[in-house]
């Protein structure tokens, strides 16, 4: 057989055989060879050498064979730009074929070849296809414009394709409308990206921007009821972007979109929910009944999504979590459907749990608690821990249930399963924090499990409890002595707590605890950690100069804790609600944080966070003026508890503020914060606590040296409360970790 | 939107690759292989690395994956992946590694048609089947008139139906299939009982028939002020795209022009007054640390003319069980050590009757103090001509301009599979 083509043909091997078959005189043999070529291509073998031989088979009556050759061309056109030109003729001829399937196929493939040479030949056939008599060709051509724009924007603009596309939104055929909308949306996104990377000028972008007006709106609303499910999603997305001219129009849009909630496709349902949520805001206050009705109609379809395939279910659950933050009346009385099934995937269970905590109220807390107890005996350690955390959240959220929650926790502690006990101790500490001096009766049970604890957080929690109630625990010296003995081996978190607890003990019972205090101060001042050392020195000096000052510092009144209603700031929540169904809404993070946008993205983010902080600061100042003590101070501490999708630690906390991108966090967020609060911060940073959060606290506190401690707290609150509500699941605050702040702040 | 579509086998080898956009390269498949296929702990169906998001669905022994670089519509992508799976299943029976390898040409043809530049296009199985064909059933679409008709259908307002369908005998079969979700506490209280229903239809009707479908929907019957003691309250309904959603929204009538052949007309959900077909009464006692004794009774609560079939109870045993002996008069029970369950299969239980199993599992001594987690007992079954929700089809009217007579058949089936759980 001939060895055409640029490369020297190998004389044997698979490609040699394939070449022979591709040039066979028998049709079947040739077709079979093409299939084998495609198979090789799929597994990643290089079959680009066969380009000319495959190309010869392009002219055929057999549609399947044609498609295969086209598939091959799409893959290798880039590697053989000179040879692709040979295919142009066939493409152009096909684009005139009497069969609409072939016309569409040729134009679709041509736009996918992405070879410069071909693109120049694409314009005339595309021009024809856009006004083809057959809708199938037109709808394919619409998408081709987006492909062309992606490759050569000026070509798409100069040939007037974009304008044609805008006209096509008024097409009589709903599929064509949907694809024209899709293409315009795609072009919009591409042009924005190009603008950011500098490849396109604002004028160029202006040429392709597409504004929906009332006339187009009506066309879209009509097409919505007739086109395919995917087309509906595209149209609904556009409806979400549309700004209604008046209240009447908002109402109209909502009413027209409501039937879509009954669609079998979950993505249509979510897209419809999105549009309703966006436009519902603008409905006039006189139509409160309509708003209520809309909320009522959205609930059942959302619940139905919970019984779909696990992945769809998960996306729905993440979105429901967001929606509940915006409208807590959305799914009242629906808690049962969120009960976890034993065989649910772990990611679904975790999300259901978070939603149930949101839905928990006085009326259903009993069922919820017995469910949680059930979950706490499951095998998945992570899920068990989260369930126990949820018990604590319940206690903090619903005051009347606190006693029952404590009862359940005690039962769990009695199971003596190590991780259950440890998590329960951590949760108990939060309950003590919320309801001081209420449940002292359980302290002996907690102390009895001292040896079970090996995790720093659990240890630190128990030590905090002992320190806090030292006067009521007879053998407090003995218990703390155990921790002092192991002081050098413990984590810094535990060391800090031990130190503070011993000082508290000393202040409460100075007569008996002098020796242990001396021991712990000796140990702590020799510690490797500057935080532990510094704190020990501060205590030492305080105690040796003025015990009453020490008392004021160490035993200062602590603000109450509460569950944050939202896990993201209101501005971000608003943004995410208008992005329902998207990845951003699944991650509960603005798109900029995970979609690469280069420097521009990072800078705009920086700007928005600065604005946000200015607002937060004002709020904080007002709070101080009102003489309020910060309430959400400790929410801040939640961030490290975040697992799974959110980045851990401080990055998560910062990323959850309106638009701090990863880019920003990597360039040290602390610097930004410092700059806001003036240079004074750095000096104190050294004396900050053992973890990042304490570090932040340290930076903030010095600013408020002059006024009483309250301002320092409020200063912290501007992050904790206003701009940084905890990143993920609303775990209650953890006093021990942040408590050092309270103590430290008293100093100034 | 979707930048690339991949299918992987369990080893992480690529079976299908189709790139739709230039923002990703083929080599990205390696990233997925490393971070998902070979990773033991994947806690989310979406993985985002850098700015690339991988959305995957596991099906049998393959991974179906879509990759995107922007803030794409995650709900749409998962719906699409599941649609791909159902299309593939209707084309070659089941979707697994073997069938993908055997049908890769067909799959390429399909994904080229249903996804263009990363945006889903036509995904109606019937329409696709008309022009993307398998070796076995080849219809020549090279005929221009034929393909023109086809493309008109694909893009038309009734994209799911051709206009020229003819049957000698006009028939429509309606299957009401209900999946019961039950979660019962150890004390025997129902924590959750609801029904996910599907109405499947097989329509073999000529021409362009307009159908009207009526259920004993409480809202409709109440409005008509008819005495409706057996009416059902439907919490939510989701319809096939052939159903006119506007009409449902205004007066809850279900009217549609059906696709030809089999399709899912609607899904519904009902949570009130669910009749539980089977009641399970477990008594499980732990005798010290050496043995667990079971006594399980299953009662069929429905009419004695009906019967439940293919009943399978999966009764968990402690992880340290060494062997279990089972005794029962109905069906067969067997201890499956690999899954730590006793599987009790009963071919049939007549309505009103009951079956009992007694079993004892011997435990090996262990050092762990941890109590046994007691996973719930899971029951699978099906009951023909019974609906747990009480739903009934009141009528199915077919109007066609030729005015032919049509025959309709209705079947009911209630079943559970992995969703009927009893704690003990």
mmCIF file of N, CA and C in Angstrom, chain A residues 35 39 42 61 64 67 75 99-100 108 114 134-136 139 147 173 179 182 186 229-230 261-267 300-301 303-304 307 309 311 314 336 342-343 347 371 374 377 380 382 416 419 452 579 581-584 587 594 596, chain B residues 15 18 21-22 26 43-46 48 50-51 53 71-76 79 82-83 104 108-109 112-113 116-117 119-121 123 135 142 147-148 151-152 155 191-192 196 235-239 245 269 369-370 373 375-376 418 421 423:
data_model
loop_
_atom_site.group_PDB
_atom_site.id
_atom_site.type_symbol
_atom_site.label_atom_id
_atom_site.label_comp_id
_atom_site.label_asym_id
_atom_site.label_seq_id
_atom_site.Cartn_x
_atom_site.Cartn_y
_atom_site.Cartn_z
ATOM 1 N N UNK A 35 -12.066 2.328 13.309
ATOM 2 C CA UNK A 35 -12.455 2.062 14.693
ATOM 3 C C UNK A 35 -11.241 1.719 15.537
ATOM 4 N N UNK A 39 -9.737 3.537 18.816
ATOM 5 C CA UNK A 39 -9.474 2.817 20.064
ATOM 6 C C UNK A 39 -8.071 3.131 20.561
ATOM 7 N N UNK A 42 -7.864 6.562 22.044
ATOM 8 C CA UNK A 42 -8.454 6.684 23.372
ATOM 9 C C UNK A 42 -7.474 6.290 24.467
ATOM 10 N N UNK A 61 -20.639 7.914 2.431
ATOM 11 C CA UNK A 61 -22.076 8.016 2.634
ATOM 12 C C UNK A 61 -22.434 7.563 4.048
ATOM 13 N N UNK A 64 -21.885 7.004 10.257
ATOM 14 C CA UNK A 64 -21.096 6.583 11.412
ATOM 15 C C UNK A 64 -19.602 6.725 11.114
ATOM 16 N N UNK A 67 -18.523 10.281 11.197
ATOM 17 C CA UNK A 67 -18.374 10.795 12.554
ATOM 18 C C UNK A 67 -17.049 10.350 13.153
ATOM 19 N N UNK A 75 -9.086 15.478 17.166
ATOM 20 C CA UNK A 75 -7.972 15.210 18.056
ATOM 21 C C UNK A 75 -6.628 15.622 17.482
ATOM 22 N N UNK A 99 -29.009 16.871 3.703
ATOM 23 C CA UNK A 99 -29.384 16.296 4.990
ATOM 24 C C UNK A 99 -28.971 17.240 6.133
ATOM 25 N N UNK A 100 -29.923 17.707 6.904
ATOM 26 C CA UNK A 100 -29.582 18.655 7.986
ATOM 27 C C UNK A 100 -28.620 18.061 9.011
ATOM 28 N N UNK A 108 -20.306 21.758 13.063
ATOM 29 C CA UNK A 108 -19.935 21.510 14.448
ATOM 30 C C UNK A 108 -18.478 21.070 14.537
ATOM 31 N N UNK A 114 -10.023 23.843 15.596
ATOM 32 C CA UNK A 114 -9.130 24.795 16.227
ATOM 33 C C UNK A 114 -7.794 24.933 15.505
ATOM 34 N N UNK A 134 -33.393 24.975 8.730
ATOM 35 C CA UNK A 134 -33.676 23.928 9.690
ATOM 36 C C UNK A 134 -33.182 24.290 11.086
ATOM 37 N N UNK A 135 -34.065 24.210 12.090
ATOM 38 C CA UNK A 135 -33.659 24.599 13.454
ATOM 39 C C UNK A 135 -32.487 23.783 13.995
ATOM 40 N N UNK A 136 -32.399 22.507 13.620
ATOM 41 C CA UNK A 136 -31.313 21.680 14.139
ATOM 42 C C UNK A 136 -29.965 22.264 13.744
ATOM 43 N N UNK A 139 -29.440 25.628 15.695
ATOM 44 C CA UNK A 139 -29.062 25.513 17.118
ATOM 45 C C UNK A 139 -27.602 25.045 17.230
ATOM 46 N N UNK A 147 -17.766 28.849 20.032
ATOM 47 C CA UNK A 147 -16.483 28.180 19.785
ATOM 48 C C UNK A 147 -15.542 29.111 19.035
ATOM 49 N N UNK A 173 -38.015 28.794 17.299
ATOM 50 C CA UNK A 173 -37.782 27.469 17.866
ATOM 51 C C UNK A 173 -37.127 27.560 19.247
ATOM 52 N N UNK A 179 -30.041 27.598 22.877
ATOM 53 C CA UNK A 179 -28.626 27.538 22.522
ATOM 54 C C UNK A 179 -28.047 28.918 22.248
ATOM 55 N N UNK A 182 -27.354 30.214 25.599
ATOM 56 C CA UNK A 182 -26.167 29.531 26.115
ATOM 57 C C UNK A 182 -24.900 30.110 25.504
ATOM 58 N N UNK A 186 -21.833 32.014 27.316
ATOM 59 C CA UNK A 186 -20.468 31.500 27.226
ATOM 60 C C UNK A 186 -19.519 32.582 26.730
ATOM 61 N N UNK A 229 -34.847 20.249 28.882
ATOM 62 C CA UNK A 229 -34.493 20.517 30.276
ATOM 63 C C UNK A 229 -33.200 21.328 30.386
ATOM 64 N N UNK A 230 -32.214 21.013 29.548
ATOM 65 C CA UNK A 230 -30.933 21.723 29.644
ATOM 66 C C UNK A 230 -31.110 23.166 29.188
ATOM 67 N N UNK A 261 -40.653 24.309 39.092
ATOM 68 C CA UNK A 261 -40.276 23.578 40.307
ATOM 69 C C UNK A 261 -40.722 22.123 40.229
ATOM 70 N N UNK A 262 -41.677 21.844 39.348
ATOM 71 C CA UNK A 262 -42.197 20.488 39.240
ATOM 72 C C UNK A 262 -41.442 19.655 38.205
ATOM 73 N N UNK A 263 -40.363 20.189 37.671
ATOM 74 C CA UNK A 263 -39.643 19.450 36.638
ATOM 75 C C UNK A 263 -38.899 18.264 37.248
ATOM 76 N N UNK A 264 -38.810 17.187 36.446
ATOM 77 C CA UNK A 264 -38.164 15.984 36.956
ATOM 78 C C UNK A 264 -36.653 16.151 37.110
ATOM 79 N N UNK A 265 -36.088 17.099 36.387
ATOM 80 C CA UNK A 265 -34.640 17.275 36.431
ATOM 81 C C UNK A 265 -34.263 18.199 37.590
ATOM 82 N N UNK A 266 -33.444 17.678 38.493
ATOM 83 C CA UNK A 266 -33.077 18.421 39.696
ATOM 84 C C UNK A 266 -32.401 19.744 39.411
ATOM 85 N N UNK A 267 -31.634 19.812 38.320
ATOM 86 C CA UNK A 267 -30.940 21.067 38.057
ATOM 87 C C UNK A 267 -31.917 22.145 37.601
ATOM 88 N N UNK A 300 -41.524 21.696 49.015
ATOM 89 C CA UNK A 300 -41.643 20.281 48.622
ATOM 90 C C UNK A 300 -40.648 19.838 47.541
ATOM 91 N N UNK A 301 -40.426 20.619 46.476
ATOM 92 C CA UNK A 301 -39.450 20.151 45.480
ATOM 93 C C UNK A 301 -38.046 20.020 46.074
ATOM 94 N N UNK A 303 -37.355 19.182 49.120
ATOM 95 C CA UNK A 303 -37.342 17.944 49.893
ATOM 96 C C UNK A 303 -37.236 16.746 48.953
ATOM 97 N N UNK A 304 -37.926 16.818 47.827
ATOM 98 C CA UNK A 304 -37.869 15.709 46.871
ATOM 99 C C UNK A 304 -36.438 15.461 46.400
ATOM 100 N N UNK A 307 -34.268 12.806 47.921
ATOM 101 C CA UNK A 307 -34.315 11.374 47.625
ATOM 102 C C UNK A 307 -33.750 11.047 46.252
ATOM 103 N N UNK A 309 -30.291 10.717 43.498
ATOM 104 C CA UNK A 309 -28.993 10.033 43.556
ATOM 105 C C UNK A 309 -28.067 10.783 44.516
ATOM 106 N N UNK A 311 -25.096 12.002 44.659
ATOM 107 C CA UNK A 311 -24.333 13.194 44.264
ATOM 108 C C UNK A 311 -25.256 14.395 44.082
ATOM 109 N N UNK A 314 -26.426 15.509 47.382
ATOM 110 C CA UNK A 314 -25.424 16.267 48.121
ATOM 111 C C UNK A 314 -25.402 17.727 47.666
ATOM 112 N N UNK A 336 -37.629 15.323 59.523
ATOM 113 C CA UNK A 336 -37.532 13.875 59.376
ATOM 114 C C UNK A 336 -36.898 13.406 58.071
ATOM 115 N N UNK A 342 -28.590 4.578 57.350
ATOM 116 C CA UNK A 342 -27.346 3.919 57.745
ATOM 117 C C UNK A 342 -26.385 3.825 56.565
ATOM 118 N N UNK A 343 -26.937 3.621 55.366
ATOM 119 C CA UNK A 343 -26.072 3.422 54.203
ATOM 120 C C UNK A 343 -25.892 4.679 53.350
ATOM 121 N N UNK A 347 -20.479 11.858 52.979
ATOM 122 C CA UNK A 347 -20.636 13.281 52.700
ATOM 123 C C UNK A 347 -22.096 13.724 52.793
ATOM 124 N N UNK A 371 -32.165 10.690 67.655
ATOM 125 C CA UNK A 371 -31.454 10.369 66.417
ATOM 126 C C UNK A 371 -29.959 10.507 66.634
ATOM 127 N N UNK A 374 -28.398 7.787 68.390
ATOM 128 C CA UNK A 374 -28.276 6.627 67.507
ATOM 129 C C UNK A 374 -27.003 6.764 66.656
ATOM 130 N N UNK A 377 -23.502 5.967 67.933
ATOM 131 C CA UNK A 377 -23.015 4.598 68.091
ATOM 132 C C UNK A 377 -22.624 3.986 66.754
ATOM 133 N N UNK A 380 -18.430 5.077 61.734
ATOM 134 C CA UNK A 380 -17.625 6.134 61.130
ATOM 135 C C UNK A 380 -17.255 7.189 62.190
ATOM 136 N N UNK A 382 -15.587 9.979 62.203
ATOM 137 C CA UNK A 382 -15.813 11.389 61.888
ATOM 138 C C UNK A 382 -17.284 11.751 62.082
ATOM 139 N N UNK A 416 -17.674 4.800 77.466
ATOM 140 C CA UNK A 416 -16.224 4.720 77.601
ATOM 141 C C UNK A 416 -15.505 4.398 76.289
ATOM 142 N N UNK A 419 -12.981 7.883 71.621
ATOM 143 C CA UNK A 419 -13.234 9.106 70.861
ATOM 144 C C UNK A 419 -14.575 9.728 71.202
ATOM 145 N N UNK A 452 -8.833 8.551 79.990
ATOM 146 C CA UNK A 452 -9.259 8.238 78.625
ATOM 147 C C UNK A 452 -8.746 9.269 77.623
ATOM 148 N N UNK A 579 -26.189 32.221 43.046
ATOM 149 C CA UNK A 579 -25.375 31.260 42.302
ATOM 150 C C UNK A 579 -25.798 29.831 42.621
ATOM 151 N N UNK A 581 -26.867 26.138 42.844
ATOM 152 C CA UNK A 581 -26.642 25.036 41.928
ATOM 153 C C UNK A 581 -25.216 24.963 41.422
ATOM 154 N N UNK A 582 -24.496 26.079 41.527
ATOM 155 C CA UNK A 582 -23.143 26.103 40.986
ATOM 156 C C UNK A 582 -22.147 25.536 41.990
ATOM 157 N N UNK A 583 -20.916 25.389 41.546
ATOM 158 C CA UNK A 583 -19.868 24.904 42.443
ATOM 159 C C UNK A 583 -19.714 25.832 43.641
ATOM 160 N N UNK A 584 -19.815 27.135 43.397
ATOM 161 C CA UNK A 584 -19.652 28.096 44.493
ATOM 162 C C UNK A 584 -20.660 27.812 45.598
ATOM 163 N N UNK A 587 -19.603 24.766 47.546
ATOM 164 C CA UNK A 587 -18.481 24.986 48.457
ATOM 165 C C UNK A 587 -18.786 26.055 49.503
ATOM 166 N N UNK A 594 -11.920 29.784 44.062
ATOM 167 C CA UNK A 594 -11.402 28.532 43.508
ATOM 168 C C UNK A 594 -11.300 28.516 41.987
ATOM 169 N N UNK A 596 -9.470 30.109 38.931
ATOM 170 C CA UNK A 596 -8.284 30.930 38.696
ATOM 171 C C UNK A 596 -8.620 32.128 37.851
ATOM 172 N N UNK B 15 -10.841 4.917 29.749
ATOM 173 C CA UNK B 15 -11.571 4.147 28.746
ATOM 174 C C UNK B 15 -12.120 5.060 27.658
ATOM 175 N N UNK B 18 -12.966 12.620 26.039
ATOM 176 C CA UNK B 18 -13.474 13.553 25.049
ATOM 177 C C UNK B 18 -13.281 14.936 25.637
ATOM 178 N N UNK B 21 -13.116 21.470 25.428
ATOM 179 C CA UNK B 21 -12.540 22.804 25.459
ATOM 180 C C UNK B 21 -11.040 22.701 25.595
ATOM 181 N N UNK B 22 -10.374 23.790 25.270
ATOM 182 C CA UNK B 22 -8.915 23.732 25.249
ATOM 183 C C UNK B 22 -8.301 24.105 26.593
ATOM 184 N N UNK B 26 -5.295 16.415 27.962
ATOM 185 C CA UNK B 26 -5.573 15.006 28.199
ATOM 186 C C UNK B 26 -4.891 14.495 29.476
ATOM 187 N N UNK B 43 -14.054 11.968 50.232
ATOM 188 C CA UNK B 43 -15.224 12.319 51.030
ATOM 189 C C UNK B 43 -16.168 13.246 50.297
ATOM 190 N N UNK B 44 -16.013 13.398 49.004
ATOM 191 C CA UNK B 44 -16.915 14.269 48.273
ATOM 192 C C UNK B 44 -16.907 13.883 46.806
ATOM 193 N N UNK B 45 -18.070 13.957 46.153
ATOM 194 C CA UNK B 45 -18.111 13.634 44.732
ATOM 195 C C UNK B 45 -17.509 14.737 43.860
ATOM 196 N N UNK B 46 -17.215 15.868 44.457
ATOM 197 C CA UNK B 46 -16.550 16.933 43.709
ATOM 198 C C UNK B 46 -15.188 17.165 44.335
ATOM 199 N N UNK B 48 -11.885 19.669 43.907
ATOM 200 C CA UNK B 48 -11.325 20.815 43.198
ATOM 201 C C UNK B 48 -9.853 20.919 43.533
ATOM 202 N N UNK B 50 -6.551 23.163 42.512
ATOM 203 C CA UNK B 50 -6.234 24.390 41.795
ATOM 204 C C UNK B 50 -7.548 24.989 41.339
ATOM 205 N N UNK B 51 -7.659 25.269 40.058
ATOM 206 C CA UNK B 51 -8.926 25.823 39.594
ATOM 207 C C UNK B 51 -9.712 24.804 38.783
ATOM 208 N N UNK B 53 -12.104 21.543 38.594
ATOM 209 C CA UNK B 53 -13.016 20.743 39.416
ATOM 210 C C UNK B 53 -13.334 19.433 38.706
ATOM 211 N N UNK B 71 -16.904 28.194 37.383
ATOM 212 C CA UNK B 71 -17.924 27.985 38.405
ATOM 213 C C UNK B 71 -19.157 27.377 37.749
ATOM 214 N N UNK B 72 -19.034 26.125 37.367
ATOM 215 C CA UNK B 72 -20.077 25.489 36.572
ATOM 216 C C UNK B 72 -21.267 25.104 37.433
ATOM 217 N N UNK B 73 -22.351 24.762 36.774
ATOM 218 C CA UNK B 73 -23.567 24.347 37.456
ATOM 219 C C UNK B 73 -23.426 22.881 37.876
ATOM 220 N N UNK B 74 -23.109 22.662 39.135
ATOM 221 C CA UNK B 74 -22.813 21.311 39.625
ATOM 222 C C UNK B 74 -24.045 20.418 39.540
ATOM 223 N N UNK B 75 -25.195 20.973 39.841
ATOM 224 C CA UNK B 75 -26.418 20.174 39.797
ATOM 225 C C UNK B 75 -26.652 19.674 38.374
ATOM 226 N N UNK B 76 -26.447 20.565 37.402
ATOM 227 C CA UNK B 76 -26.652 20.190 36.002
ATOM 228 C C UNK B 76 -25.661 19.108 35.586
ATOM 229 N N UNK B 79 -26.708 15.764 37.053
ATOM 230 C CA UNK B 79 -27.890 15.279 36.339
ATOM 231 C C UNK B 79 -27.485 14.751 34.970
ATOM 232 N N UNK B 82 -25.735 11.358 35.261
ATOM 233 C CA UNK B 82 -26.710 10.288 35.473
ATOM 234 C C UNK B 82 -27.525 10.033 34.214
ATOM 235 N N UNK B 83 -27.792 11.086 33.433
ATOM 236 C CA UNK B 83 -28.505 10.903 32.186
ATOM 237 C C UNK B 83 -27.668 10.062 31.229
ATOM 238 N N UNK B 104 -17.229 1.440 22.539
ATOM 239 C CA UNK B 104 -16.638 2.774 22.631
ATOM 240 C C UNK B 104 -16.972 3.655 21.441
ATOM 241 N N UNK B 108 -18.691 7.342 21.828
ATOM 242 C CA UNK B 108 -18.185 8.589 21.252
ATOM 243 C C UNK B 108 -19.258 9.290 20.436
ATOM 244 N N UNK B 109 -19.980 8.486 19.690
ATOM 245 C CA UNK B 109 -21.027 9.057 18.865
ATOM 246 C C UNK B 109 -22.082 9.729 19.746
ATOM 247 N N UNK B 112 -20.899 12.895 21.565
ATOM 248 C CA UNK B 112 -20.740 13.980 20.614
ATOM 249 C C UNK B 112 -22.096 14.645 20.343
ATOM 250 N N UNK B 113 -23.129 13.847 20.394
ATOM 251 C CA UNK B 113 -24.462 14.382 20.109
ATOM 252 C C UNK B 113 -25.094 15.034 21.333
ATOM 253 N N UNK B 116 -22.292 19.402 23.418
ATOM 254 C CA UNK B 116 -21.598 20.195 22.407
ATOM 255 C C UNK B 116 -20.913 21.370 23.095
ATOM 256 N N UNK B 117 -19.609 21.451 22.954
ATOM 257 C CA UNK B 117 -18.835 22.522 23.572
ATOM 258 C C UNK B 117 -19.070 22.548 25.094
ATOM 259 N N UNK B 119 -21.922 21.843 26.611
ATOM 260 C CA UNK B 119 -23.305 22.113 26.993
ATOM 261 C C UNK B 119 -24.198 20.953 26.562
ATOM 262 N N UNK B 120 -24.989 20.393 27.474
ATOM 263 C CA UNK B 120 -25.859 19.276 27.106
ATOM 264 C C UNK B 120 -26.865 19.688 26.030
ATOM 265 N N UNK B 121 -27.070 18.781 25.076
ATOM 266 C CA UNK B 121 -28.022 19.047 23.997
ATOM 267 C C UNK B 121 -29.187 18.067 24.092
ATOM 268 N N UNK B 123 -31.025 14.850 24.861
ATOM 269 C CA UNK B 123 -30.706 13.663 25.651
ATOM 270 C C UNK B 123 -31.914 12.744 25.775
ATOM 271 N N UNK B 135 -25.135 -1.917 16.070
ATOM 272 C CA UNK B 135 -24.978 -2.870 14.967
ATOM 273 C C UNK B 135 -26.245 -3.712 14.806
ATOM 274 N N UNK B 142 -29.710 7.625 6.213
ATOM 275 C CA UNK B 142 -29.121 8.406 5.139
ATOM 276 C C UNK B 142 -30.204 9.004 4.256
ATOM 277 N N UNK B 147 -34.161 11.894 7.862
ATOM 278 C CA UNK B 147 -33.351 12.610 8.844
ATOM 279 C C UNK B 147 -33.855 14.032 9.048
ATOM 280 N N UNK B 148 -34.455 14.573 8.025
ATOM 281 C CA UNK B 148 -35.007 15.904 8.171
ATOM 282 C C UNK B 148 -36.149 15.879 9.176
ATOM 283 N N UNK B 151 -34.601 15.526 12.669
ATOM 284 C CA UNK B 151 -34.025 16.725 13.264
ATOM 285 C C UNK B 151 -35.121 17.716 13.624
ATOM 286 N N UNK B 152 -36.191 17.691 12.861
ATOM 287 C CA UNK B 152 -37.316 18.562 13.211
ATOM 288 C C UNK B 152 -37.855 18.148 14.566
ATOM 289 N N UNK B 155 -35.701 19.208 17.559
ATOM 290 C CA UNK B 155 -35.676 20.604 17.954
ATOM 291 C C UNK B 155 -37.071 21.171 18.176
ATOM 292 N N UNK B 191 -39.965 6.607 62.923
ATOM 293 C CA UNK B 191 -39.268 7.882 62.895
ATOM 294 C C UNK B 191 -39.515 8.569 61.572
ATOM 295 N N UNK B 192 -39.581 7.764 60.559
ATOM 296 C CA UNK B 192 -39.766 8.339 59.243
ATOM 297 C C UNK B 192 -40.424 7.293 58.369
ATOM 298 N N UNK B 196 -41.540 7.269 47.914
ATOM 299 C CA UNK B 196 -41.101 7.896 46.669
ATOM 300 C C UNK B 196 -41.742 7.108 45.546
ATOM 301 N N UNK B 235 -47.183 15.199 48.478
ATOM 302 C CA UNK B 235 -46.377 16.325 48.961
ATOM 303 C C UNK B 235 -45.739 17.072 47.804
ATOM 304 N N UNK B 236 -45.372 16.314 46.801
ATOM 305 C CA UNK B 236 -44.688 16.958 45.699
ATOM 306 C C UNK B 236 -44.742 16.056 44.476
ATOM 307 N N UNK B 237 -44.792 16.656 43.305
ATOM 308 C CA UNK B 237 -44.771 15.879 42.069
ATOM 309 C C UNK B 237 -43.732 16.465 41.134
ATOM 310 N N UNK B 238 -43.064 15.602 40.405
ATOM 311 C CA UNK B 238 -42.104 16.052 39.397
ATOM 312 C C UNK B 238 -42.480 15.348 38.101
ATOM 313 N N UNK B 239 -42.487 16.084 37.020
ATOM 314 C CA UNK B 239 -43.012 15.503 35.789
ATOM 315 C C UNK B 239 -41.981 15.385 34.683
ATOM 316 N N UNK B 245 -46.502 21.807 32.481
ATOM 317 C CA UNK B 245 -46.361 22.213 33.876
ATOM 318 C C UNK B 245 -47.324 23.349 34.222
ATOM 319 N N UNK B 269 -44.078 12.208 45.854
ATOM 320 C CA UNK B 269 -43.650 11.937 47.211
ATOM 321 C C UNK B 269 -44.861 12.091 48.108
ATOM 322 N N UNK B 369 -13.502 -2.809 74.273
ATOM 323 C CA UNK B 369 -14.611 -2.613 75.182
ATOM 324 C C UNK B 369 -15.811 -2.042 74.457
ATOM 325 N N UNK B 370 -15.560 -1.592 73.247
ATOM 326 C CA UNK B 370 -16.602 -0.838 72.556
ATOM 327 C C UNK B 370 -17.856 -1.673 72.341
ATOM 328 N N UNK B 373 -22.292 -1.598 67.591
ATOM 329 C CA UNK B 373 -23.015 -0.428 67.081
ATOM 330 C C UNK B 373 -24.465 -0.727 66.695
ATOM 331 N N UNK B 375 -26.152 -1.875 63.774
ATOM 332 C CA UNK B 375 -26.734 -1.255 62.566
ATOM 333 C C UNK B 375 -28.160 -1.763 62.376
ATOM 334 N N UNK B 376 -28.980 -1.019 61.690
ATOM 335 C CA UNK B 376 -30.380 -1.430 61.554
ATOM 336 C C UNK B 376 -30.561 -2.670 60.690
ATOM 337 N N UNK B 418 -33.095 -1.394 50.341
ATOM 338 C CA UNK B 418 -32.090 -0.627 51.073
ATOM 339 C C UNK B 418 -32.641 0.583 51.798
ATOM 340 N N UNK B 421 -35.625 0.367 57.014
ATOM 341 C CA UNK B 421 -34.670 0.037 58.067
ATOM 342 C C UNK B 421 -35.310 0.043 59.442
ATOM 343 N N UNK B 423 -34.361 -0.331 63.450
ATOM 344 C CA UNK B 423 -33.306 -0.396 64.471
ATOM 345 C C UNK B 423 -33.730 -1.345 65.573
#
